[in-house]
């Protein structure tokens, strides 16, 4: 799956965007910075042209926008947010934002229990006379992410899988482990988003102007030589690394 050649974002061609998409990207990043006064803290790594999977806590639908806007322009151009297809394909405006503005990677979040269930869109679909549709598995669900990494892009993911307003992170989904196992040359960087859920509380349409922080931590490698570094252990190490970036309040 993952090759051993490391592709840096600097060597990749910048995706071509329509003028409307470029204008929308500029407007959204400018608005995000103006509303949040966002500070980017690179406490565990530097903003270098390395292929990375940035994994962050998830408190709102605008999380990936703030993280994306916090990257330098050269990294932003080759970093793609991973998002749920059911939400982002629900309207023409959302489709324009996720496809044209952010070049997002869409995944199907609803499992298909049996081969008779509705197949995944795209290459898995077959004509009526072709092979029977297959159920979605972990590998097929992650295929769009593997494709993006194969192209040399970086990703933004939220391993909790759903928005969380609690003080403690939810258990991580296993997808980040499978990606780390297949792509050992890619850095998996924890990113803590602070205060964003207060800027855009759940159920609110108008954002509130508050200061936010985006803290980039140290990469969490999968210790392939350590027999004890199983899926459960790696997920816990990633979760602990992300939780450690959360500011300590008095």
Backbone as a ProteinNet text record, in pm:
[ID]
protein_1_A
[PRIMARY]
XXXXXXXXXXXXXXXXXXXXXXXXXXXXXXXXXXXXXXXXXXXXXXXXXXXXXXXXXXXXXXXXXXXXXXXXXXXXXXXXXXXXXXXXXXXXXXXXXXXXXXXXXXXXXXXXXXXXXXXXXXXXXXXXXXXXXXXXXXXXXXXXXXXXXXXXXXXXXXXXXXXXXXXXXXXXXXXXXXXXXXXXXXXXXXXXXXXXXXXXXXXXXXXXXXXXXXXXXXXXXXXXXXXXXXXXXXXXXXXXXXXXXXXXXX
[TERTIARY]
83.4	0	86.5	156.7	241.4	378.8	428.6	562.4	662.7	788.8	893.1	952.3	909.3	960.9	883	955.2	889.7	869.5	745.9	714.7	687.7	762	739.8	637.6	555.1	455.7	516.8	641.5	702.5	720	735.1	757.8	629.3	515.2	388.8	336.7	268.7	206.2	90.7	75.6	-35.2	-163.7	-267	-392.2	-447.8	-498.7	-555.8	-699.6	-731.5	-864.9	-929	-1059.4	-1131.9	-1122.7	-1133.7	-1126.7	-1225	-1346.8	-1446.4	-1400.8	-1335.5	-1287.7	-1172	-1081.1	-969.5	-1021.8	-1119.2	-1176.8	-1246.7	-1318.3	-1386.7	-1286.9	-1177.3	-1075.2	-1013.7	-983.8	-927.7	-1026	-1152.8	-1252.6	-1274.4	-1279.4	-1302.5	-1184.9	-1062.3	-946	-934.2	-962.8	-958.8	-1064	-1183.8	-1291.7	-1257.9	-1202.3	-1167.2	-1063.1	-964.1	-859.9	-913.9	-1001.8	-1057.4	-1145.8	-1225.9	-1317.9	-1246.7	-1138.7	-1074.7	-942.7	-883.7	-750.6	-654.8	-665.7	-599.8	-448.7	-393.5	-248.6	-207	-106.1	-52.2	72.4	68.5	180.9	240.6	363.9	431.2	523.9	466.2	542.9	616.6	567.3	629.1	692	669.2	726	728.5	790.1	800.9	712.3	668.7	587.6	673.7	718.3	809.6	735.6	792	726.8	739.8	669.5	667.7	525.3	514.8	382.9	336.1	216.7	167.8	19.6	-20.8	-162	-179.7	-249	-277.1	-406	-398.6	-519.5	-551.8	-679.2	-718.6	-844	-867.3	-993.7	-1104.7	-1227.1	-1337.9	-1452	-1477.8	-1583.9	-1687.7	-1658.6	-1754.7	-1723.8	-1816.9	-1796.7	-1690.4	-1652.1	-1552.6	-1411	-1392.3	-1260.2	-1154.1	-1184.7	-1082.3	-1048.5	-1144.6	-1117	-1010.5	-1023.4	-926.3	-789.2	-785.5	-657.2	-593.3	-672.3	-624.8	-573.7	-647.7	-608.9	-482.7	-451.1	-333.1	-204.3	-215.6	-96.6	-39.9	92.2	149.1	90.2	83	18.6	71.9	204.1	260.7	210.3	192.2	140.2	-11.1	-76.1	-221.3	-262.1	-182	-216.9	-220.1	-149.7	-142	-195.8	-272	-331.5	-482.2	-538.4	-678.9	-755.7	-864.8	-945.8	-1024.9	-1039.3	-1121.8	-1255.8	-1363.9	-1495.7	-1599.7	-1711.9	-1819.8	-1898.9	-1914.4	-1984.6	-2131.4	-2193.4	-2335.2	-2364.7	-2273.4	-2294.6	-2258.7	-2142.3	-2090.3	-2150.5	-2221.4	-2288.2	-2436.9	-2478.5	-2620.6	-2674.4	-2588.6	-2635.9	-2529.9	-2570.3	-2473	-2364.4	-2400.9	-2301.2	-2196.2	-2241	-2145.9	-2056.4	-2115.4	-2035	-1929.4	-1965.8	-1869.1	-1755.6	-1790.8	-1689.4	-1592.7	-1646.8	-1558.4	-1479.9	-1538.9	-1470.2	-1379.5	-1437.2	-1364.4	-1272.9	-1317.4	-1237.9	-1130.1	-1167.1	-1074.2	-1017.1	-1068.8	-1022.3	-1029.3	-1140.8	-1155.3	-1162.5	-1133.4	-1143.9	-1269.8	-1367.7	-1495.2	-1499.5	-1554.1	-1567.2	-1711.8	-1753.2	-1886.2	-1881.1	-1965.7	-1962.9	-2064.4	-2156.4	-2258.2	-2213.6	-2205.1	-2162.6	-2273.5	-2229.6	-2323.6	-2309.3	-2415	-2405.3	-2395.9	-2458.5	-2462.9	-2430.2	-2390.2	-2362.4	-2482.8	-2604.3	-2721	-2745.9	-2670	-2688.2	-2639.5	-2674.1	-2633.5	-2481.7	-2421.6	-2276.4	-2221.6	-2091.4	-2024.1	-2027.7	-2033.8	-2024.3	-1883.1	-1870.1	-1736.6	-1701.9	-1573.1	-1527.3	-1596.3	-1656	-1718.7	-1851.7	-1912.5	-2041.4	-2025.1	-2117.9	-2115.4	-2249.6	-2252.5	-2377.6	-2462.6	-2585.1	-2677.9	-2629.4	-2548.7	-2500.5	-2363.2	-2305.9	-2171.4	-2174.2	-2057.6	-2048.3	-2137.6	-2175.5	-2258.9	-2181.2	-2249.3	-2181.2	-2125.2	-2013.3	-1952.4	-1984.6	-1990.3	-2014.2	-1892.3	-1916.3	-1806.3	-1727.9	-1598.3	-1510.8	-1420.9	-1337.3	-1244.7	-1154.3	-1105.3	-1011.9	-1078.1	-1204.6	-1270.8	-1310.6	-1348.1	-1383.9	-1265	-1144.9	-1024.2	-958.7	-1011.6	-945.3	-925.9	-1024.9	-1000.7	-882.9	-859.4	-745.4	-614.5	-614.4	-495.1	-464.1	-566.7	-546.1	-483.1	-531.8	-477.6	-331.8	-300.3	-162.6	-73.1	-125.7	-49.7	-11.5	-96.5	-69.4	27.3	65.9	159.9	97.9	-34.5	-100.9	-92.9	-110	-127.8	-277.8	-314.3	-455.6	-482.8	-607.1	-658.4	-769.5	-755.4	-856.7	-895.3	-1009.7	-1060.6	-1092.6	-996.6	-1011	-1117.6	-1174.1	-1285.8	-1410	-1419	-1527.9	-1655	-1667.8	-1786.6	-1747.8	-1832.2	-1802.2	-1813.4	-1723.3	-1713.6	-1689.8	-1780.5	-1768.1	-1722.7	-1685.4	-1640.8	-1496.1	-1453.2	-1315.3	-1217.6	-1262.8	-1176.5	-1209.4	-1105.7	-1126.2	-1202.7	-1280.4	-1347.2	-1245.4	-1274	-1184.4	-1168.3	-1046.6	-1019.2	-1068.9	-1117.5	-1150.1	-1020.3	-1030.5	-910.1	-846.2	-912.3	-860	-719.7	-689.2	-557.1	-448.2	-479.8	-383.5	-356	-461.3	-444.4	-365.3	-388.2	-310.6	-163.7	-138.3	-0.1	73.2	3.1	65	102.4	17.1	41.4	133.2	145.3	224.1	326	427.8	525.4	609.1	618.4	699.3	624.7	494.3	413.1	412.3	426.5	422.5	277.9	245.6	112.6	122.7	71.7	93.1	-35.6	-34.4	-152.1	-166.9	-290.7	-319	-436.7	-412	-520.6	-581.1	-713.8	-788.3	-854.8	-814	-862.7	-961.5	-1078.6	-1179.5	-1271.9	-1249.8	-1329.3	-1476.1	-1505.8	-1645.7	-1722.8	-1651.6	-1719.4	-1742.4	-1659.9	-1680.2	-1803.3	-1818.9	-1933.7	-2000.4	-2080	-2147.7	-2243	-2263.6	-2352.2	-2492.9	-2550.4	-2683.4	-2687.8	-2572.2	-2566	-2519.5	-2570	-2532.5	-2433	-2449.4	-2361.3	-2246.4	-2119.7	-2005	-1981.3	-1920.3	-1885.8	-1735.8	-1696	-1552.7	-1478.6	-1396.2	-1318.5	-1178.8	-1081	-944.1	-930.4	-864.7	-844	-696.5	-659.6	-522.4	-520.5	-424.3	-402	-261.2	-250.3	-121.2	-80	30	81.6	185.5	160.6	250	353.2	422	524.6	460.9	515.3	461	460.2	360.8	347.2	370.6	491.1	519.1	463.6	435.3	399.7	527.7	548.9	671.7	659.5	691.5	672	764.2	876.1	968.3	928.5	830.1	786.1	661.1	673.7	561.2	444.7	473.8	369.3	286.8	335.1	263.6	147.9	47.7	-69.7	-159.9	-270.5	-365.7	-413.3	-450.6	-502	-398.7	-273.5	-168.8	-140.8	-135.8	-107.5	-220.8	-344.4	-456	-449.6	-410	-399.8	-285.5	-172.1	-59.8	-97.1	-170.9	-215.6	-312.6	-402.7	-500.1	-430.8	-334.1	-261.4	-179.9	-118.1	-38	-125.4	-246.3	-336.9	-389.5	-429.2	-481.6	-376	-248	-140.3	-123	-174.5	-162.5	-268.8	-368.4	-476	-423.2	-451.7	-401.9	-457	-374.1	-414.5	-475.3	-600.7	-669.6	-661.7	-645.4	-641.6	-781
-119.3	0	123.7	150.5	268.7	238.7	323.4	302.4	360.3	337.2	381	514.3	571	700.7	810	899.9	1009.9	1124.9	1168	1278.7	1401.1	1506	1627	1712.8	1786.2	1872.2	1973.6	2013.2	2114.1	2064.5	1932.7	1877.9	1851.6	1870.3	1840.8	1961.6	1938.7	2051.1	2105.3	2235.2	2296.5	2273	2218	2193.2	2320.9	2311.3	2426.7	2446.6	2568.4	2599.6	2702.8	2694.3	2796.3	2927.9	3042.1	3172	3183.6	3130.8	3138.6	3060.9	2945.2	2864.8	2934.6	2994.7	3068	3184.3	3256.1	3369	3321.1	3209.1	3155	3109.9	3045.9	3001.5	3120.2	3225.8	3346.6	3407.8	3414.4	3473.7	3392.5	3260.3	3175.6	3178.7	3172.7	3178.1	3314.3	3420.2	3555.2	3569.2	3518.6	3526.6	3444.8	3325.3	3239.8	3307.2	3367.4	3434.5	3557.3	3631.4	3752.5	3720.2	3613.2	3578.2	3515.6	3444.3	3368	3428.5	3519.1	3568.5	3453.4	3350.9	3222.9	3236.5	3165.2	3154.2	3013	3001	2869.3	2843.4	2741.3	2704.9	2573.4	2577	2456.2	2409.8	2348.4	2312.6	2179.9	2092.3	1960.7	1932.5	2017.4	2001.8	2137.7	2145.5	2271	2263.7	2379.4	2381	2353.9	2230.1	2189.9	2116.8	2112.7	2044.1	1892.6	1834.7	1689.9	1639.1	1518.9	1459.8	1414.3	1461.9	1438.6	1404.9	1338.5	1324.8	1402	1513.8	1593.9	1540.4	1493.8	1443.7	1532.8	1573.2	1676.4	1637.3	1708.4	1695.7	1759.7	1712.6	1749.8	1808.4	1939.4	2005.1	2073.9	2093.5	2159.8	2125.4	2160.4	2134.9	2227.2	2331	2425.4	2395.2	2282.8	2249	2245.2	2175	2159.2	2291.6	2385.8	2516.3	2590.4	2589.8	2661.4	2595.7	2462.4	2392.8	2420.6	2410	2434.4	2577.6	2673.5	2814.1	2844.2	2757.7	2780	2731.7	2658.2	2609.9	2718.5	2718.7	2809.8	2780	2879.3	2859.2	2739	2714.7	2602.7	2469.2	2456.1	2331.8	2322.2	2436.4	2438.6	2388.8	2420.7	2385.6	2235.7	2158.4	2013.6	1935.2	2001.8	1935.5	1930.2	1810.5	1788.4	1739.5	1804.8	1756.6	1632.6	1541.1	1422	1449.2	1427.7	1464.9	1361.8	1363	1269.6	1308.7	1215.7	1243.6	1277.6	1214.2	1237.3	1383.2	1449.1	1589.3	1682.9	1661	1758.1	1745.3	1639.8	1627.4	1662.1	1714.9	1739.2	1860.9	1951.6	2070.6	2116.5	2190.4	2240	2327.3	2410.4	2496.3	2414	2314.9	2230.2	2153.7	2105.6	2033	2123.9	2248.4	2343.2	2368.5	2386.1	2415.8	2299.9	2178.5	2065.9	2022.1	2027.4	1981.5	2090	2205.8	2308.9	2392.2	2424.2	2511.6	2433.4	2320.2	2248.2	2120.3	2079.1	1954.3	1841.3	1834.7	1740.3	1596.1	1507	1362.7	1316.9	1269.8	1230.9	1081.3	1045.1	903.9	875.6	753.2	708	660.4	717.1	683	577	543.2	444	308.8	212.2	78	6.7	-81.6	-165	-306.9	-359.2	-483.1	-607.1	-605.2	-725	-691	-791	-765.8	-711.7	-730	-678.5	-531.3	-473.3	-333.2	-245.4	-115.9	-21.3	-11.7	-20.8	-17.6	122.1	129.3	257.9	324.6	458.9	526.1	514	526	524.9	390	351.4	228.8	102.5	103.6	-17.6	-46	56.8	36.4	-48.5	-138.8	-223.1	-212.4	-242.9	-243.4	-361.2	-363	-468.1	-605.7	-611.9	-741.5	-775.2	-687	-707.8	-782.3	-790.7	-860.5	-796.9	-873.5	-822.3	-721.1	-614.9	-516.1	-582.4	-531.8	-585.1	-495.2	-548.6	-463.8	-377.4	-262.2	-174.4	-233	-242.6	-286.6	-171.8	-194.7	-89.1	-47.6	-145.8	-114.3	-33.9	-69.2	6.1	145.1	157.8	289.1	382.4	328.5	411	430.2	367.5	374.5	517.8	609	747	812.5	776.7	831.8	774.5	644.3	583.1	644.2	669.6	729.6	868.3	947.6	1082	1076.5	984.5	970.3	919.8	832.2	782.6	896.7	997.3	1114.1	1212.3	1183.1	1268.7	1377.9	1379.8	1482.8	1453.6	1557.7	1543.6	1546.4	1500.2	1488.8	1553.7	1591.7	1636.6	1541.1	1473.3	1377.4	1404.2	1348.9	1361.9	1221.5	1157.1	1014.9	983	1083.6	1054.6	1011.7	1060.1	1019.3	1100.1	1179.8	1261.6	1380.5	1481.7	1600.2	1568.6	1628.5	1599	1728.1	1761.6	1884	1855.7	1731.1	1695.5	1732.8	1719.8	1751.9	1644.6	1521	1410.4	1366.8	1326.8	1277.8	1146.1	1124.8	996.3	893.1	764.3	662.7	683.6	661.4	682.8	566.1	598.1	495	433.8	315.3	240.8	286.6	376.3	416.6	473.7	551.6	613.6	507.5	398.5	290	223.7	195.8	130.1	218.9	350	440.7	440.7	447.7	449.7	321.3	209.8	82	74.8	130.8	123.1	233.9	342.1	457.5	497.6	416	445.3	569.7	612.9	730.3	861.7	853.8	972.8	1005.9	1132.8	1175.7	1194.7	1140.8	1154.9	1254.9	1375.5	1489.6	1524.2	1519.7	1561.2	1713.4	1759.7	1903.7	1932.5	2015	2050.6	2184.4	2184.6	2306	2356.6	2472.4	2526.3	2639.6	2628	2733	2737.6	2651.3	2664.6	2632	2539.6	2505.6	2622.8	2720.9	2839	2941.9	2939.3	3028.7	2987.5	2857.2	2804.8	2694.3	2731.4	2629.2	2546.2	2423	2334.1	2393.1	2400	2453.4	2600.8	2669.8	2812	2833.7	2938.9	2972.6	3086.4	3182.6	3300.1	3274.3	3279.3	3255.6	3371.2	3340.7	3441.1	3470.4	3597	3629.8	3599.9	3496.6	3457.3	3416.1	3428.1	3388.6	3236.8	3182	3037.6	3006.7	2884.7	2838.8	2705.2	2689.6	2562.2	2518	2410.8	2365	2235.1	2240	2124.1	2052.5	1926.5	1850.6	1770.1	1682.3	1597.7	1478.3	1435.4	1318.6	1194.7	1110	984.9	869.1	811.9	703.1	570.5	482.9	345.6	266.1	209.5	135.8	-4.8	-19.3	-148	-256.6	-217.4	-317.9	-365.7	-300.7	-335.5	-422	-546.9	-639	-596.7	-512	-470	-354.2	-292.5	-176	-222.2	-278.5	-325.8	-208.7	-238.5	-134	-58.1	-131.2	-66.4	26.7	-18.1	63.7	187.2	172	287.9	390.1	344.2	437.3	512.6	443.1	509	609.3	575.8	669.5	794.6	778.7	894.5	979.4	913.9	986.6	1061.5	996.9	1061.4	1180.5	1165.5	1274	1395	1369.7	1481.1	1544.5	1462.9	1515.3	1597.5	1559.9	1631.9	1774.1	1803	1937.9	2033.2	1977.3	2062	2152.5	2283.3	2373.6	2335.8	2352.2	2324.5	2449.1	2439.6	2553.3	2545.1	2658.4	2665.4	2645.6
0	0	0	110.5	116.3	60.8	-29	-79.6	17	-7.4	85.8	47.1	-65.2	-106.3	-37.2	28.4	97.5	0	-16.5	-104.6	-20.1	-39.3	37.7	-33.7	41.5	-19.6	-115.3	-91.6	-176.1	-319.3	-337.1	-469	-545.8	-481.3	-545	-620.9	-732.9	-802.5	-721.3	-719.1	-648.2	-726.1	-660.5	-731.5	-792	-915.5	-982	-935.6	-895.5	-847.8	-939	-949.4	-1022.7	-947	-1020.1	-951.3	-836	-853.8	-746.1	-623.9	-645.9	-534.3	-463.2	-540.3	-477.6	-394.9	-448.3	-375.2	-249	-258.9	-141.2	-35.9	-78.4	16.1	88.6	13.6	75.5	174.1	134.6	222.2	349	336.3	453	550	498	586.4	653.6	578.8	637.3	745.7	719.7	818.7	942.5	922.6	1035.9	1124.4	1062.2	1141	1211.1	1144.6	1204.2	1324.3	1313	1421.3	1540.5	1513.8	1621.3	1669	1591.1	1626.3	1647.3	1564.8	1587.5	1598.7	1696.8	1713.1	1678.3	1594	1558.5	1642.3	1726.1	1811.1	1761	1715.5	1668.1	1779.7	1882.5	2001	1986.9	1898.2	1886.8	1752.5	1655.9	1522.8	1455.7	1340.5	1266	1142.1	1091.3	968.2	845.7	834.2	728.4	617.7	496.6	384.4	394.4	489.9	509.1	489.3	438.6	425.3	563	600.4	735.6	736.4	843.8	879	1009.3	1002	1120.6	1183.4	1308.4	1374.3	1493.8	1502.5	1598.1	1674.8	1785	1857.7	1774.7	1797.2	1709.1	1791.3	1771.6	1846.9	1758.4	1629.3	1540.4	1395.5	1306.4	1164.6	1103.9	1177.2	1125.5	1175.7	1244.5	1297.8	1188.4	1080	977.5	911.2	906.5	847.2	926.9	1060.2	1142.1	1135.2	1138	1126.9	991.1	886.2	749.7	734.5	791	781.7	862.1	959.6	1043.8	977.9	869.3	799.6	708.5	687.1	587.9	450.6	362	231	153.1	156.7	80.4	132	263.3	320.4	301.9	312	296.1	157.3	57	-80.8	-104.4	-20.5	-42.7	76.4	163.1	279.1	261.4	272.2	241.9	364.8	400.5	512.9	474.7	569.3	551.4	618.8	546.1	597.6	556.3	626.8	600	476.7	384.1	258.9	284.3	384.4	408.8	442.4	514.5	551.4	436.8	376.9	280.7	141.5	113.5	-15.2	-6.6	107.1	130.9	57	10.8	-59.8	-159.5	-263.5	-362.4	-299.5	-200.4	-137.7	-63.9	11.9	83.8	-13.4	-122.5	-222.2	-282.3	-310.5	-365	-266.3	-138.9	-37.2	-20.9	-5.4	24.4	-99	-216.9	-337.2	-395.9	-426.3	-500.6	-413.1	-291.8	-205	-131.8	-71.1	15.2	-45.9	-162	-222.6	-120.3	-49.6	60.2	15.6	108.4	87.7	159.4	84.4	143	168.6	283.9	321.3	357.5	329.6	368	512.5	597.5	739.2	777.8	688.9	719.8	668.1	758.4	719.7	644	554.6	481.1	534.5	591.1	667	579.1	462	380.4	237.1	156.8	15.7	-59.5	-8.8	-78.4	-49.1	45.3	79.9	-32.8	-24.8	-128	-134.6	-253.7	-264.3	-247.3	-225.6	-219.7	-355.8	-363.5	-491.8	-545.9	-675.7	-734.9	-791.9	-782.6	-847.4	-799.6	-676.8	-627.2	-695.7	-757.8	-822	-947.8	-968.6	-1087.3	-1157.8	-1286.9	-1360.5	-1315.5	-1364.1	-1321	-1362.2	-1467.2	-1513.3	-1459.3	-1379.4	-1327.2	-1196	-1129.3	-1001	-895.9	-796.5	-688.8	-606.3	-556	-471.2	-346.3	-298.6	-177.4	-60.1	62.2	178.6	206.4	268.8	302.7	419	406.6	514.1	553.1	654.3	697.3	583.2	505.1	398.3	287.6	251.7	146.6	194.8	322.1	376.4	376.3	399.4	405.5	268.9	165.4	35.9	-15.2	0	-43.7	27.4	155	228.2	173.9	146.6	88.4	-47.9	-126.7	-258	-245.9	-149.9	-130.5	-84.9	6.3	52	-61.2	-145	-259.3	-353.3	-361.7	-444.9	-378.9	-253.9	-183.2	-99.9	-88.7	-11.1	138.6	217.7	361.8	392.1	512.5	549	684.2	704.4	834	873.3	987.2	1030.7	1175.8	1214.5	1351.2	1402	1468.2	1502.2	1605.3	1672.8	1762.2	1681.9	1559.3	1472.6	1485.1	1590.8	1611	1697.6	1695.9	1776.4	1925.5	2003.2	2145.5	2221.9	2312.2	2391.5	2534	2562.1	2696.4	2721.3	2845.4	2882.2	2836.8	2827.2	2786.7	2644.9	2573.8	2438.7	2439.4	2336.3	2318.2	2269.5	2284.9	2228.3	2077.9	2028.3	1887.7	1803.5	1683.5	1585.8	1533.3	1477.7	1439.5	1309.3	1235.7	1106.1	1111.2	1214	1222.9	1238.5	1306.5	1320.6	1185.7	1111.4	982.1	885.5	891.9	807.2	848.3	978.3	1026.7	991.4	993.2	960.4	812.9	725.5	581.8	531.2	607.9	563.1	670.2	692.8	799.2	771.4	644.8	612.2	635.9	664.2	686.9	836	869.4	1009.9	1054.8	1172.1	1231	1346.2	1322.3	1411.2	1486.4	1621	1697.8	1696.1	1688.3	1685	1776.9	1878.8	1969.6	1928	1908.5	1875.2	2002.7	2045.8	2173.1	2150.2	2210.6	2215.6	2094.7	1994.7	1873	1896.4	1989.1	2013.4	2071.8	2129.7	2181.7	2072	1967.7	1854.3	1775.7	1754.2	1679.3	1759.6	1862.7	1942.6	1856.4	1896.6	1822	1816.5	1696.4	1678.4	1647.1	1654.1	1623.8	1480.3	1418.4	1281.3	1277.9	1367.6	1370.4	1467.8	1420.2	1508.8	1604.9	1717.9	1817.7	1810.6	1811.1	1802.5	1933.1	1934	2050.7	2005.1	2093.9	2061.7	2065	1963.7	1954.3	1933.9	1970.8	1955.4	1884.2	1794	1726.2	1761.2	1837.8	1888.8	1820.4	1745.7	1673.2	1760.1	1791.6	1877.5	1800.7	1872.6	1812.8	1743	1629.9	1560.4	1649.2	1627.4	1702.3	1605.3	1603.4	1509.1	1559	1465.3	1499.1	1513.9	1633.2	1660.6	1602.6	1475.6	1407.9	1461.2	1522.8	1575.4	1714.3	1773.3	1908.9	1900.2	1938.5	1929.3	2018.5	2119.5	2210.7	2155	2044.3	1991.7	1903.5	1964.1	1893.9	1859.9	1793.7	1758	1881	1985.2	2106	2167.8	2173.6	2233.4	2149.4	2017.9	1933.2	1941.6	1939.9	1953	2085.4	2191.6	2320.8	2322.5	2258.7	2253.3	2174.6	2065.8	1988.5	2071	2139.2	2221.8	2334.6	2399.4	2508.4	2457.3	2339.5	2282.7	2251	2203	2172.9	2300.6	2396.9	2522.9	2596.6	2582.4	2650.5	2598.4	2480.1	2422.5	2475.6	2542.7	2594.8	2705.1	2699.9	2804.1	2942.5	3042	3179.4	3238.3	3282.9	3341.9	3493.2	3557	3704.1	3762
[MASK]
++++++++++++++++++++++++++++++++++++++++++++++++++++++++++++++++++++++++++++++++++++++++++++++++++++++++++++++++++++++++++++++++++++++++++++++++++++++++++++++++++++++++++++++++++++++++++++++++++++++++++++++++++++++++++++++++++++++++++++++++++++++++++

